Tab-separated table of C-alpha atoms and ligand atoms in Angstrom:
chain	number	residue	atom	x	y	z
A	1	MET	CA	7.741	12.499	6.052
A	2	ASN	CA	9.818	15.826	5.530
A	3	LYS	CA	12.550	14.103	4.040
A	4	TYR	CA	12.826	15.353	0.581
A	5	HIS	CA	12.745	19.138	-0.603
A	6	GLY	CA	12.990	20.520	-4.105
A	7	LYS	CA	13.338	24.296	-5.512
A	8	SER	CA	10.205	24.340	-8.031
A	9	THR	CA	8.965	27.543	-8.638
A	10	THR	CA	5.979	26.375	-10.595
A	11	VAL	CA	2.705	24.385	-10.137
A	12	LEU	CA	0.310	23.748	-13.151
A	13	LYS	CA	-3.043	22.488	-12.538
A	14	PRO	CA	-4.534	21.625	-15.846
A	15	ARG	CA	-8.349	20.846	-16.358
A	16	THR	CA	-8.183	18.842	-19.521
A	17	THR	CA	-6.291	15.998	-21.299
A	18	LYS	CA	-5.535	18.401	-24.048
A	19	GLU	CA	-4.106	20.866	-21.743
A	20	VAL	CA	-2.115	18.277	-20.111
A	21	SER	CA	-0.664	17.189	-23.510
A	22	GLU	CA	0.134	20.784	-24.579
A	23	ILE	CA	2.254	21.502	-21.305
A	24	VAL	CA	4.048	18.318	-21.762
A	25	LYS	CA	4.930	19.026	-25.348
A	26	TRP	CA	6.011	22.326	-24.390
A	27	CYS	CA	8.276	21.009	-21.726
A	28	ASN	CA	9.663	18.285	-23.813
A	29	ASP	CA	10.575	20.779	-26.626
A	30	ARG	CA	12.650	22.663	-23.902
A	31	ARG	CA	13.885	19.851	-21.753
A	32	ILE	CA	12.158	20.977	-18.684
A	33	GLY	CA	11.635	18.203	-16.064
A	34	ILE	CA	7.958	17.449	-14.819
A	35	VAL	CA	6.964	15.663	-11.534
A	36	PRO	CA	3.329	14.521	-11.866
A	37	GLN	CA	1.559	15.028	-8.710
A	38	GLY	CA	-1.736	13.455	-7.112
A	39	GLY	CA	-2.610	13.809	-3.485
A	40	ASN	CA	0.906	13.962	-2.429
A	41	THR	CA	0.546	11.126	-0.067
A	42	GLY	CA	3.245	8.568	-1.388
A	43	LEU	CA	5.649	7.224	1.029
A	44	VAL	CA	8.917	7.168	-1.146
A	45	GLY	CA	9.414	10.995	-2.308
A	46	GLY	CA	7.959	10.181	-5.889
A	47	SER	CA	5.826	13.388	-5.935
A	48	VAL	CA	8.365	15.526	-4.550
A	49	PRO	CA	10.644	17.660	-6.841
A	50	VAL	CA	14.342	16.950	-6.255
A	51	LYS	CA	15.805	19.917	-8.196
A	52	ASP	CA	13.629	22.554	-9.895
A	53	GLU	CA	11.272	20.486	-12.017
A	54	LEU	CA	7.690	21.889	-12.840
A	55	ILE	CA	5.081	20.281	-10.914
A	56	LEU	CA	1.981	18.985	-12.776
A	57	SER	CA	-0.861	18.662	-10.380
A	58	LEU	CA	-3.737	16.666	-11.518
A	59	ALA	CA	-5.885	18.238	-8.624
A	60	ASN	CA	-8.334	19.968	-11.172
A	61	MET	CA	-9.331	16.826	-13.246
A	62	SER	CA	-11.567	15.157	-10.823
A	63	LYS	CA	-14.684	14.405	-12.745
A	64	VAL	CA	-16.457	10.810	-13.042
A	65	ARG	CA	-16.593	10.293	-16.928
A	66	ALA	CA	-18.934	7.314	-16.988
A	67	PHE	CA	-20.135	4.521	-14.843
A	68	ASP	CA	-22.136	1.332	-15.955
A	69	ASP	CA	-24.101	-0.025	-13.032
A	70	VAL	CA	-24.503	-3.426	-14.771
A	71	SER	CA	-20.993	-4.242	-15.150
A	72	GLY	CA	-19.507	-2.115	-12.580
A	73	ILE	CA	-17.130	-0.378	-14.880
A	74	LEU	CA	-16.091	3.255	-13.734
A	75	VAL	CA	-14.274	5.610	-15.852
A	76	ALA	CA	-12.729	8.589	-14.226
A	77	ASP	CA	-10.360	11.560	-14.399
A	78	ALA	CA	-6.956	10.696	-12.868
A	79	GLY	CA	-7.283	13.533	-10.140
A	80	CYS	CA	-10.437	12.073	-8.526
A	81	ILE	CA	-9.885	11.434	-4.922
A	82	LEU	CA	-10.256	7.934	-3.671
A	83	GLN	CA	-12.819	8.560	-1.017
A	84	SER	CA	-14.915	10.446	-3.580
A	85	LEU	CA	-14.866	7.800	-5.839
A	86	SER	CA	-16.156	5.371	-2.944
A	87	ASP	CA	-18.811	7.865	-1.979
A	88	TYR	CA	-19.924	7.975	-5.806
A	89	LEU	CA	-20.056	4.320	-5.931
A	90	ALA	CA	-22.092	3.805	-2.588
A	91	PRO	CA	-25.797	4.622	-3.833
A	92	HIS	CA	-25.059	2.430	-6.860
A	93	ASN	CA	-24.079	-0.693	-4.409
A	94	TYR	CA	-20.808	-0.982	-5.538
A	95	VAL	CA	-17.267	-0.506	-3.824
A	96	PHE	CA	-13.813	0.774	-5.095
A	97	PRO	CA	-11.563	-2.494	-5.237
A	98	LEU	CA	-8.710	-0.428	-3.206
A	99	ASP	CA	-8.934	1.074	0.066
A	100	LEU	CA	-6.035	2.538	2.084
A	101	GLY	CA	-5.453	4.967	4.942
A	102	ALA	CA	-4.708	7.874	2.544
A	103	LYS	CA	-8.092	7.634	0.926
A	104	GLY	CA	-9.207	11.104	2.032
A	105	SER	CA	-6.318	12.676	0.024
A	106	CYS	CA	-4.885	10.240	-2.535
A	107	GLN	CA	-6.032	10.239	-6.144
A	108	VAL	CA	-6.894	7.306	-8.375
A	109	GLY	CA	-4.131	8.336	-11.041
A	110	GLY	CA	-1.543	8.333	-8.000
A	111	ASN	CA	-2.968	4.860	-7.028
A	112	VAL	CA	-2.491	3.531	-10.282
A	113	SER	CA	0.889	5.132	-10.870
A	114	THR	CA	2.183	3.396	-7.596
A	115	ASN	CA	0.087	0.326	-8.105
A	116	ALA	CA	-1.135	0.623	-4.633
A	117	GLY	CA	-1.920	-2.587	-2.799
A	118	GLY	CA	-4.002	-1.366	0.512
A	119	LEU	CA	-6.716	-3.164	2.728
A	120	ARG	CA	-8.578	-4.939	0.143
A	121	LEU	CA	-5.892	-6.902	-2.010
A	122	LEU	CA	-6.748	-9.915	-0.746
A	123	ARG	CA	-10.308	-9.971	-1.804
A	124	TYR	CA	-10.024	-7.954	-5.101
A	125	GLY	CA	-6.499	-8.491	-6.160
A	126	SER	CA	-4.109	-5.820	-7.548
A	127	LEU	CA	-4.782	-2.900	-9.870
A	128	HIS	CA	-2.722	-4.791	-12.399
A	129	GLY	CA	-6.282	-6.973	-12.553
A	130	THR	CA	-8.863	-4.484	-12.108
A	131	VAL	CA	-7.611	-1.626	-14.051
A	132	LEU	CA	-9.208	-2.417	-17.657
A	133	GLY	CA	-7.846	0.854	-19.404
A	134	LEU	CA	-5.798	4.142	-19.051
A	135	GLU	CA	-5.692	7.250	-20.929
A	136	VAL	CA	-1.834	8.550	-20.704
A	137	VAL	CA	0.046	11.622	-21.888
A	138	LEU	CA	3.347	10.338	-23.095
A	139	PRO	CA	6.478	12.394	-22.696
A	140	ASP	CA	6.342	13.937	-26.137
A	141	GLY	CA	2.776	15.131	-25.428
A	142	THR	CA	1.095	12.345	-27.528
A	143	ILE	CA	-2.313	11.110	-25.949
A	144	LEU	CA	-2.288	7.444	-25.618
A	145	ASP	CA	-5.879	6.526	-25.459
A	146	GLN	CA	-6.330	2.941	-24.202
A	147	LEU	CA	-9.337	3.805	-22.114
A	148	THR	CA	-11.230	0.557	-23.107
A	149	ALA	CA	-14.074	-0.777	-20.951
A	150	LEU	CA	-13.546	-4.285	-22.001
A	151	ARG	CA	-12.650	-7.127	-19.680
A	152	LYS	CA	-11.252	-9.319	-22.508
A	153	ASP	CA	-9.035	-7.911	-25.091
A	154	ASN	CA	-6.037	-9.842	-26.241
A	155	THR	CA	-4.901	-7.900	-29.068
A	156	GLY	CA	-0.942	-7.988	-28.483
A	157	TYR	CA	1.005	-6.083	-25.936
A	158	ASP	CA	-1.038	-4.796	-22.867
A	159	LEU	CA	0.522	-1.204	-22.760
A	160	LYS	CA	-1.326	0.038	-19.798
A	161	GLN	CA	0.320	-2.391	-17.483
A	162	LEU	CA	3.698	-0.397	-17.978
A	163	PHE	CA	2.193	2.639	-16.457
A	164	ILE	CA	0.803	0.721	-13.464
A	165	GLY	CA	3.481	1.303	-10.798
A	166	ALA	CA	5.665	3.363	-13.153
A	167	GLU	CA	5.395	6.473	-10.660
A	168	GLY	CA	5.050	8.890	-13.245
A	169	THR	CA	8.412	7.943	-15.207
A	170	LEU	CA	6.784	7.045	-18.463
A	171	GLY	CA	3.965	9.360	-18.641
A	172	ILE	CA	1.083	11.136	-17.259
A	173	VAL	CA	-1.949	9.087	-16.422
A	174	THR	CA	-5.209	11.469	-17.064
A	175	GLY	CA	-7.931	8.675	-16.977
A	176	VAL	CA	-8.609	5.369	-15.636
A	177	SER	CA	-11.176	2.785	-16.417
A	178	ILE	CA	-11.640	0.250	-13.455
A	179	LEU	CA	-13.826	-2.765	-12.771
A	180	THR	CA	-15.667	-2.039	-9.268
A	181	ALA	CA	-17.080	-4.597	-7.165
A	182	PRO	CA	-20.659	-5.418	-6.025
A	183	ALA	CA	-20.905	-3.803	-2.312
A	184	PRO	CA	-20.825	-6.669	0.206
A	185	GLN	CA	-24.414	-6.699	2.039
A	186	ALA	CA	-22.862	-7.573	5.545
A	187	LEU	CA	-19.378	-6.432	6.824
A	188	ASN	CA	-17.888	-8.091	9.907
A	189	ASN	CA	-14.670	-7.988	11.794
A	190	VAL	CA	-12.949	-9.549	14.728
A	191	MET	CA	-9.681	-8.687	16.637
A	192	LEU	CA	-7.810	-11.880	17.698
A	193	ALA	CA	-5.099	-11.954	20.528
A	194	LEU	CA	-2.450	-14.756	19.804
A	195	PRO	CA	-0.054	-16.138	22.270
A	196	LYS	CA	2.696	-16.572	19.942
A	197	PHE	CA	3.724	-15.413	16.289
A	198	ASP	CA	4.120	-19.076	15.390
A	199	ASN	CA	0.220	-19.309	15.405
A	200	VAL	CA	-0.476	-16.815	12.794
A	201	LEU	CA	0.210	-19.124	9.867
A	202	PRO	CA	-1.830	-22.295	11.187
A	203	LEU	CA	-4.496	-19.392	12.013
A	204	PHE	CA	-4.520	-17.951	8.595
A	205	LYS	CA	-5.091	-21.505	7.296
A	206	GLU	CA	-7.854	-22.330	9.771
A	207	VAL	CA	-9.485	-18.889	8.900
A	208	LYS	CA	-9.369	-19.437	5.187
A	209	ARG	CA	-10.941	-22.857	5.537
A	210	GLN	CA	-13.819	-21.893	7.751
A	211	LEU	CA	-14.717	-18.495	6.371
A	212	SER	CA	-13.690	-19.094	2.539
A	213	GLU	CA	-15.467	-17.044	0.279
A	214	ILE	CA	-16.417	-14.235	2.898
A	215	LEU	CA	-12.746	-13.746	4.004
A	216	SER	CA	-11.870	-10.178	2.815
A	217	ALA	CA	-8.874	-9.101	5.093
A	218	PHE	CA	-6.266	-10.700	7.320
A	219	GLU	CA	-4.069	-8.146	9.039
A	220	TYR	CA	-1.239	-8.815	11.219
A	221	ILE	CA	-0.158	-6.304	14.099
A	222	ASP	CA	2.606	-7.053	16.485
A	223	ARG	CA	2.279	-6.471	20.250
A	224	SER	CA	4.628	-3.453	20.343
A	225	VAL	CA	2.952	-1.551	17.695
A	226	TYR	CA	-0.403	-2.504	19.018
A	227	ASP	CA	0.761	-1.020	22.407
A	228	LEU	CA	1.974	2.255	20.584
A	229	ALA	CA	-1.651	2.510	19.077
A	230	VAL	CA	-3.123	2.498	22.617
A	231	LYS	CA	-0.666	4.943	23.924
A	232	HIS	CA	-1.266	7.396	21.027
A	233	ASN	CA	-5.113	7.058	21.401
A	234	GLN	CA	-5.699	5.270	18.028
A	235	GLY	CA	-8.125	3.104	19.946
A	236	ARG	CA	-8.389	-0.123	22.199
A	237	ALA	CA	-9.864	-3.483	20.896
A	238	LEU	CA	-9.363	-5.480	23.850
A	239	ASP	CA	-9.330	-4.881	27.840
A	240	ALA	CA	-5.739	-4.541	29.772
A	241	GLU	CA	-6.366	-8.127	31.009
A	242	GLU	CA	-7.379	-9.556	27.831
A	243	VAL	CA	-3.994	-8.759	25.935
A	244	GLU	CA	-2.205	-10.102	28.740
A	245	GLY	CA	0.383	-12.727	27.355
A	246	ALA	CA	-0.473	-11.770	23.613
A	247	GLU	CA	2.554	-11.691	21.434
A	248	CYS	CA	0.467	-10.552	18.560
A	249	PHE	CA	-2.799	-9.604	17.027
A	250	VAL	CA	-4.712	-10.287	13.955
A	251	LEU	CA	-7.715	-8.395	12.507
A	252	VAL	CA	-10.052	-10.537	10.274
A	253	GLU	CA	-12.828	-8.927	8.066
A	254	THR	CA	-15.483	-10.780	6.265
A	255	SER	CA	-17.719	-9.295	3.404
A	256	GLY	CA	-20.424	-11.285	2.193
A	257	GLY	CA	-24.073	-11.381	1.170
A	258	ASN	CA	-26.024	-12.567	4.200
A	259	ARG	CA	-25.344	-10.988	7.560
A	260	GLU	CA	-26.970	-14.088	9.549
A	261	HIS	CA	-24.759	-16.419	7.558
A	262	ASP	CA	-21.629	-14.535	8.027
A	263	GLU	CA	-22.125	-13.895	11.963
A	264	GLN	CA	-22.863	-17.629	12.393
A	265	LYS	CA	-19.450	-18.582	10.444
A	266	LEU	CA	-17.753	-15.963	12.480
A	267	ASN	CA	-19.103	-17.258	15.854
A	268	ASN	CA	-18.353	-20.991	14.836
A	269	LEU	CA	-14.763	-19.943	13.890
A	270	LEU	CA	-14.484	-18.051	17.308
A	271	GLU	CA	-16.011	-20.907	19.187
A	272	SER	CA	-13.740	-23.488	17.483
A	273	LEU	CA	-10.804	-21.629	18.067
A	274	MET	CA	-11.148	-20.908	21.807
A	275	GLU	CA	-12.503	-24.718	22.423
A	276	ALA	CA	-9.536	-26.378	20.638
A	277	ASP	CA	-7.226	-28.639	22.649
A	278	GLU	CA	-4.450	-26.335	22.074
A	279	PRO	CA	-6.079	-22.970	21.150
A	280	LEU	CA	-4.305	-20.720	18.294
A	281	ILE	CA	-5.503	-17.584	20.238
A	282	ASN	CA	-5.970	-16.266	23.719
A	283	THR	CA	-9.084	-14.605	22.923
A	284	GLY	CA	-10.943	-12.396	20.682
A	285	VAL	CA	-13.447	-9.530	20.219
A	286	LEU	CA	-16.230	-9.531	17.579
A	287	ALA	CA	-17.642	-6.257	16.396
A	288	THR	CA	-21.221	-6.042	17.192
A	289	SER	CA	-22.181	-2.821	15.956
A	290	PRO	CA	-21.009	-0.512	12.980
A	291	ALA	CA	-19.211	1.891	15.476
A	292	GLN	CA	-17.074	-1.031	16.893
A	293	PHE	CA	-16.639	-2.425	13.417
A	294	ALA	CA	-15.171	1.142	12.491
A	295	SER	CA	-13.175	1.350	15.778
A	296	LEU	CA	-11.479	-2.158	15.176
A	297	TRP	CA	-10.356	-0.719	11.737
A	298	ALA	CA	-9.285	2.667	13.095
A	299	ILE	CA	-6.774	0.582	15.133
A	300	ARG	CA	-5.207	-0.938	12.083
A	301	GLU	CA	-5.389	2.376	9.895
A	302	GLY	CA	-4.015	4.302	12.946
A	303	LEU	CA	-0.785	2.597	13.427
A	304	THR	CA	1.158	4.682	10.834
A	305	GLU	CA	0.106	7.719	12.802
A	306	ALA	CA	0.876	6.117	16.051
A	307	VAL	CA	4.374	5.331	15.067
A	308	SER	CA	4.840	8.815	13.558
A	309	LYS	CA	3.733	10.402	17.090
A	310	GLU	CA	6.071	8.045	18.837
A	311	GLY	CA	9.188	9.149	16.866
A	312	LYS	CA	11.110	9.254	13.708
A	313	ALA	CA	10.403	6.261	11.835
A	314	TYR	CA	12.491	4.353	9.293
A	315	LYS	CA	9.945	2.650	7.269
A	316	TYR	CA	10.470	-0.706	5.414
A	317	ASP	CA	7.828	-1.844	3.261
A	318	ILE	CA	9.056	-5.361	2.251
A	319	SER	CA	7.743	-8.646	0.899
A	320	VAL	CA	9.120	-11.725	2.775
A	321	PRO	CA	7.614	-15.130	3.352
A	322	LEU	CA	5.190	-14.874	6.007
A	323	GLN	CA	6.934	-17.433	8.368
A	324	LYS	CA	9.738	-15.021	8.267
A	325	PHE	CA	7.920	-11.802	9.628
A	326	GLN	CA	8.791	-12.327	13.269
A	327	GLU	CA	12.491	-13.186	12.241
A	328	VAL	CA	13.101	-10.100	10.358
A	329	LEU	CA	11.897	-8.024	13.129
A	330	ASP	CA	14.075	-10.039	15.684
A	331	ILE	CA	17.208	-10.147	13.549
A	332	THR	CA	16.875	-6.301	12.783
A	333	ARG	CA	16.485	-5.594	16.776
A	334	GLU	CA	19.315	-7.920	17.591
A	335	HIS	CA	21.701	-6.288	14.897
A	336	LEU	CA	20.653	-2.648	16.209
A	337	LYS	CA	21.630	-3.936	19.872
A	338	SER	CA	24.895	-5.195	18.551
A	339	LYS	CA	25.710	-1.825	17.275
A	340	GLY	CA	24.714	-0.311	20.621
A	341	LEU	CA	21.617	1.605	19.106
A	342	MET	CA	18.902	0.083	20.967
A	343	ARG	CA	18.820	2.559	23.649
A	344	GLU	CA	17.418	5.748	25.029
A	345	GLY	CA	18.488	8.457	22.744
A	346	ALA	CA	18.674	6.152	19.716
A	347	VAL	CA	16.227	3.568	18.678
A	348	ARG	CA	13.239	3.112	20.768
A	349	HIS	CA	11.231	0.132	19.072
A	350	VAL	CA	11.569	-2.047	16.138
A	351	VAL	CA	7.869	-2.824	15.322
A	352	GLY	CA	5.941	-4.465	12.575
A	353	TYR	CA	2.450	-4.884	11.031
A	354	GLY	CA	1.182	-5.890	7.545
A	355	HIS	CA	-1.117	-7.280	5.073
A	356	VAL	CA	-0.961	-11.327	5.221
A	357	GLY	CA	-1.196	-12.306	1.424
A	358	ASP	CA	-1.841	-15.427	-0.417
A	359	GLY	CA	-0.123	-17.692	2.262
A	360	LYS	CA	3.211	-17.709	0.729
A	361	SER	CA	4.556	-14.269	0.892
A	362	GLY	CA	3.132	-11.202	2.841
A	363	ASN	CA	3.704	-7.516	3.106
A	364	LEU	CA	5.461	-6.597	6.323
A	365	HIS	CA	5.663	-2.733	7.284
A	366	LEU	CA	8.999	-2.872	9.362
A	367	ASN	CA	9.242	0.287	11.361
A	368	VAL	CA	12.518	1.314	13.301
A	369	VAL	CA	11.298	4.223	15.627
A	370	ALA	CA	14.068	6.484	16.571
A	371	ASP	CA	14.362	9.797	18.472
A	372	ALA	CA	15.903	11.345	15.362
A	373	TYR	CA	16.980	10.681	11.861
A	374	THR	CA	20.819	10.058	12.028
A	375	PRO	CA	23.572	9.064	9.627
A	376	GLU	CA	24.594	6.151	12.301
A	377	ILE	CA	21.235	4.580	12.279
A	378	GLU	CA	20.727	4.731	8.725
A	379	ALA	CA	24.091	3.206	8.250
A	380	ALA	CA	23.312	0.336	10.676
A	381	LEU	CA	19.948	-0.386	8.636
A	382	GLU	CA	20.954	0.134	5.010
A	383	PRO	CA	21.925	-2.063	3.122
A	384	PHE	CA	21.354	-4.409	6.204
A	385	VAL	CA	17.546	-4.644	5.865
A	386	TYR	CA	17.860	-4.807	2.025
A	387	GLU	CA	20.522	-7.719	2.179
A	388	LEU	CA	17.916	-9.702	4.649
A	389	VAL	CA	15.052	-8.980	2.080
A	390	ALA	CA	17.301	-10.253	-0.777
A	391	LYS	CA	18.251	-13.378	1.169
A	392	TYR	CA	14.570	-14.339	1.556
A	393	LYS	CA	14.075	-13.659	-2.325
A	394	GLY	CA	11.471	-10.837	-1.173
A	395	SER	CA	11.024	-7.503	-2.392
A	396	VAL	CA	12.393	-4.203	-0.977
A	397	SER	CA	9.218	-2.427	-1.900
A	398	ALA	CA	5.778	-4.417	-1.559
A	399	GLU	CA	3.406	-1.595	-2.469
A	400	HIS	CA	4.910	1.986	-1.885
A	401	GLY	CA	7.129	2.092	-4.756
A	402	ILE	CA	10.727	3.182	-5.474
A	403	GLY	CA	10.384	7.030	-5.724
A	404	VAL	CA	13.716	8.620	-4.811
A	405	MET	CA	13.997	6.871	-1.586
A	406	LYS	CA	14.910	3.353	-2.958
A	407	THR	CA	16.561	4.111	-6.366
A	408	HIS	CA	19.880	2.763	-4.703
A	409	ALA	CA	18.114	-0.468	-3.333
A	410	LEU	CA	16.293	-1.486	-6.524
A	411	GLN	CA	19.462	-4.039	-7.344
A	412	TYR	CA	18.347	-5.994	-4.208
A	413	SER	CA	14.900	-7.065	-5.679
A	414	LYS	CA	15.586	-6.829	-9.611
A	415	ASN	CA	18.519	-8.407	-11.385
A	416	ALA	CA	20.705	-6.686	-13.828
A	417	VAL	CA	18.911	-7.978	-16.959
A	418	SER	CA	15.667	-6.581	-15.557
A	419	ILE	CA	17.057	-3.122	-14.570
A	420	ASP	CA	18.552	-3.029	-17.983
A	421	TRP	CA	15.170	-3.630	-19.759
A	422	MET	CA	13.465	-1.115	-17.446
A	423	LYS	CA	16.100	1.574	-18.690
A	424	ARG	CA	15.516	0.567	-22.261
A	425	ILE	CA	11.920	1.248	-21.742
A	426	LYS	CA	12.465	4.314	-20.151
A	427	GLN	CA	14.672	5.685	-22.872
A	428	LEU	CA	12.165	4.528	-25.712
A	429	PHE	CA	9.315	6.399	-24.102
A	430	ASP	CA	11.273	9.524	-22.581
A	431	PRO	CA	14.395	9.872	-24.502
A	432	LYS	CA	14.983	13.301	-23.235
A	433	GLY	CA	14.453	12.073	-19.371
A	434	ILE	CA	11.807	14.799	-18.554
A	435	MET	CA	9.279	12.615	-16.844
A	436	ASN	CA	9.888	12.656	-13.103
A	437	PRO	CA	13.655	12.409	-13.371
A	438	GLY	CA	15.772	10.826	-10.490
A	439	LYS	CA	12.681	8.717	-9.776
A	440	VAL	CA	12.625	4.781	-9.832
A	441	LEU	CA	15.888	4.218	-11.764
A	442	PRO	CA	19.150	5.400	-10.403
B	501	FAD	C1	-1.866	7.156	5.875
B	501	FAD	C2	-0.902	6.337	4.525
B	501	FAD	C3	-1.530	5.154	4.306
B	501	FAD	C4	-1.017	4.434	3.096
B	501	FAD	N1	-1.383	3.322	2.832
B	501	FAD	C5	-1.221	2.576	1.856
B	501	FAD	C6	-1.467	1.133	1.564
B	501	FAD	O1	-2.072	0.649	2.260
B	501	FAD	N2	-1.001	0.498	0.386
B	501	FAD	C7	-0.294	1.088	-0.400
B	501	FAD	O2	0.022	0.604	-1.427
B	501	FAD	N3	0.188	2.620	-0.158
B	501	FAD	C8	-0.105	3.225	0.932
B	501	FAD	N4	0.211	4.456	1.049
B	501	FAD	C9	1.068	5.019	-0.146
B	501	FAD	C10	0.281	5.282	-1.106
B	501	FAD	O3	1.254	5.110	-2.266
B	501	FAD	C11	-0.486	6.491	-1.389
B	501	FAD	O4	-1.184	6.736	-0.411
B	501	FAD	C12	-1.169	6.634	-2.903
B	501	FAD	O5	-1.269	5.417	-3.690
B	501	FAD	C13	-0.523	7.461	-3.810
B	501	FAD	O6	-1.355	8.502	-4.324
B	501	FAD	P1	-1.310	9.853	-4.431
B	501	FAD	O7	-2.467	10.343	-5.330
B	501	FAD	O8	-1.202	10.582	-3.244
B	501	FAD	O9	0.030	10.003	-5.179
B	501	FAD	P2	1.490	11.069	-4.860
B	501	FAD	O10	1.879	10.820	-3.774
B	501	FAD	O11	0.816	12.613	-5.442
B	501	FAD	O12	2.488	10.384	-6.043
B	501	FAD	C14	2.656	9.201	-5.918
B	501	FAD	C15	3.563	8.755	-7.228
B	501	FAD	O13	2.818	8.637	-8.510
B	501	FAD	C16	3.045	9.649	-9.489
B	501	FAD	N5	1.716	10.090	-9.826
B	501	FAD	C17	0.778	10.730	-9.180
B	501	FAD	N6	-0.224	10.748	-9.894
B	501	FAD	C18	0.251	10.492	-11.157
B	501	FAD	C19	-0.652	10.671	-12.420
B	501	FAD	N7	-1.616	10.975	-12.545
B	501	FAD	N8	0.257	10.043	-13.650
B	501	FAD	C20	1.324	9.648	-13.214
B	501	FAD	N9	2.082	9.819	-12.220
B	501	FAD	C21	1.559	10.002	-11.019
B	501	FAD	C22	3.930	10.733	-8.615
B	501	FAD	O14	4.864	11.395	-9.640
B	501	FAD	C23	4.649	9.796	-7.681
B	501	FAD	O15	5.832	9.152	-8.365
B	501	FAD	C24	-0.344	5.144	2.236
B	501	FAD	C25	0.043	6.627	2.484
B	501	FAD	C26	-0.304	7.118	3.604
B	501	FAD	C27	0.170	8.702	3.866
């Protein structure tokens, strides 16, 4: 996003955990700040130095350490690229329980450190559940070896959970043990056009009821961001006349064990939705080939890029109750209008898309697309958006983390007692404050 710039002179790329430990101990003795860096794809500036910290890149630690094809447990170096782990698992008929648009560059250590959510969360749950163990180099250089392959281990405090989502502020993750999932035998998807946002929740309920165990993704895309994807050539799911009158779209994916059975279920779903007395959808397109399956996903995965091509985006990755998605977009648009900023030369679009979660709260990517980043627009958006999120008891960061970008906003989602205990934990692990200084905690 080209927002943060540091003045580091040094990048070190150790090859072993022992080397990481020696570097960290050396830095700790001299109070030298360290920024752990994975694939550098994070969206909140966490992997970017803010001053003159030393950058410790995990790029040279990229080996699979072990894989058990009975249990599906994978143990890998933290520097393994997500896509390469997926490729490694494919011939064994397993899939990595996390998938996201940055998979070609992001590393598993970075995924764990940001507690990345992504496109498969609805199916496989969060990394807090699938990560079984971690190897971490603590800020004094000690190696904390909790690289267990046990699914059940109730022996006191579960320390690894502290490092999942810590964004490199408590230590450097060097190894990850994770439970992978059996590869689905059949993957299908369908893009549905809805006449109004109010139909999204009833549709989600109906889709869950009819598809039950094979439902693996339910992604929401509002009309304006869909149009941006078409404009910037990220793909096209439906013909121009088919999208007429559609206020939003939903991409549904199924992953199951029997192609015929799954296709039948999807066809039945489509039929029942179209033939209902008051249809929840205008129309839908069911992928009939692997190429079409990929192209429907390409639209969803290309939204971030389409937004970047359109202008400078203020990105808010928030958790709010599902029924409030549209309200958040409308209120933000109206607010910018009232400030005289919804005009040419200032804000061009307020768009939204996101992962629909467990039916109560969902993850909305609210993007405000402007001609340029300006202090005026920023002042209109912050703390306005964060206060809105706090009003709904949501989260200012659903999945991207806090990094350097949102340290000032932490208070809108965490109360004073929680922040105080976070500071005490940081102090306990890293009393000299060398580990990713200036990130997460103000
Ligand atoms: C196109 C695109 C799509 C994305 N989609 C999603 C999505 O769907 N869901 C989602 O949750 N996120 C998404 N993201 C953001 C996501 O957080 C990152 O892509 C990814 O999880 C970060 O991994 P990384 O290796 O690039 O980490 P980096 O960006 O290098 O680092 C991220 C943070 O983790 C720390 N860190 C990195 N490696 C380690 C380590 N080994 N030990 C300790 N700390 C470490 C860094 O210091 C930093 O604070 C997306 C990003 C892009 C560019």
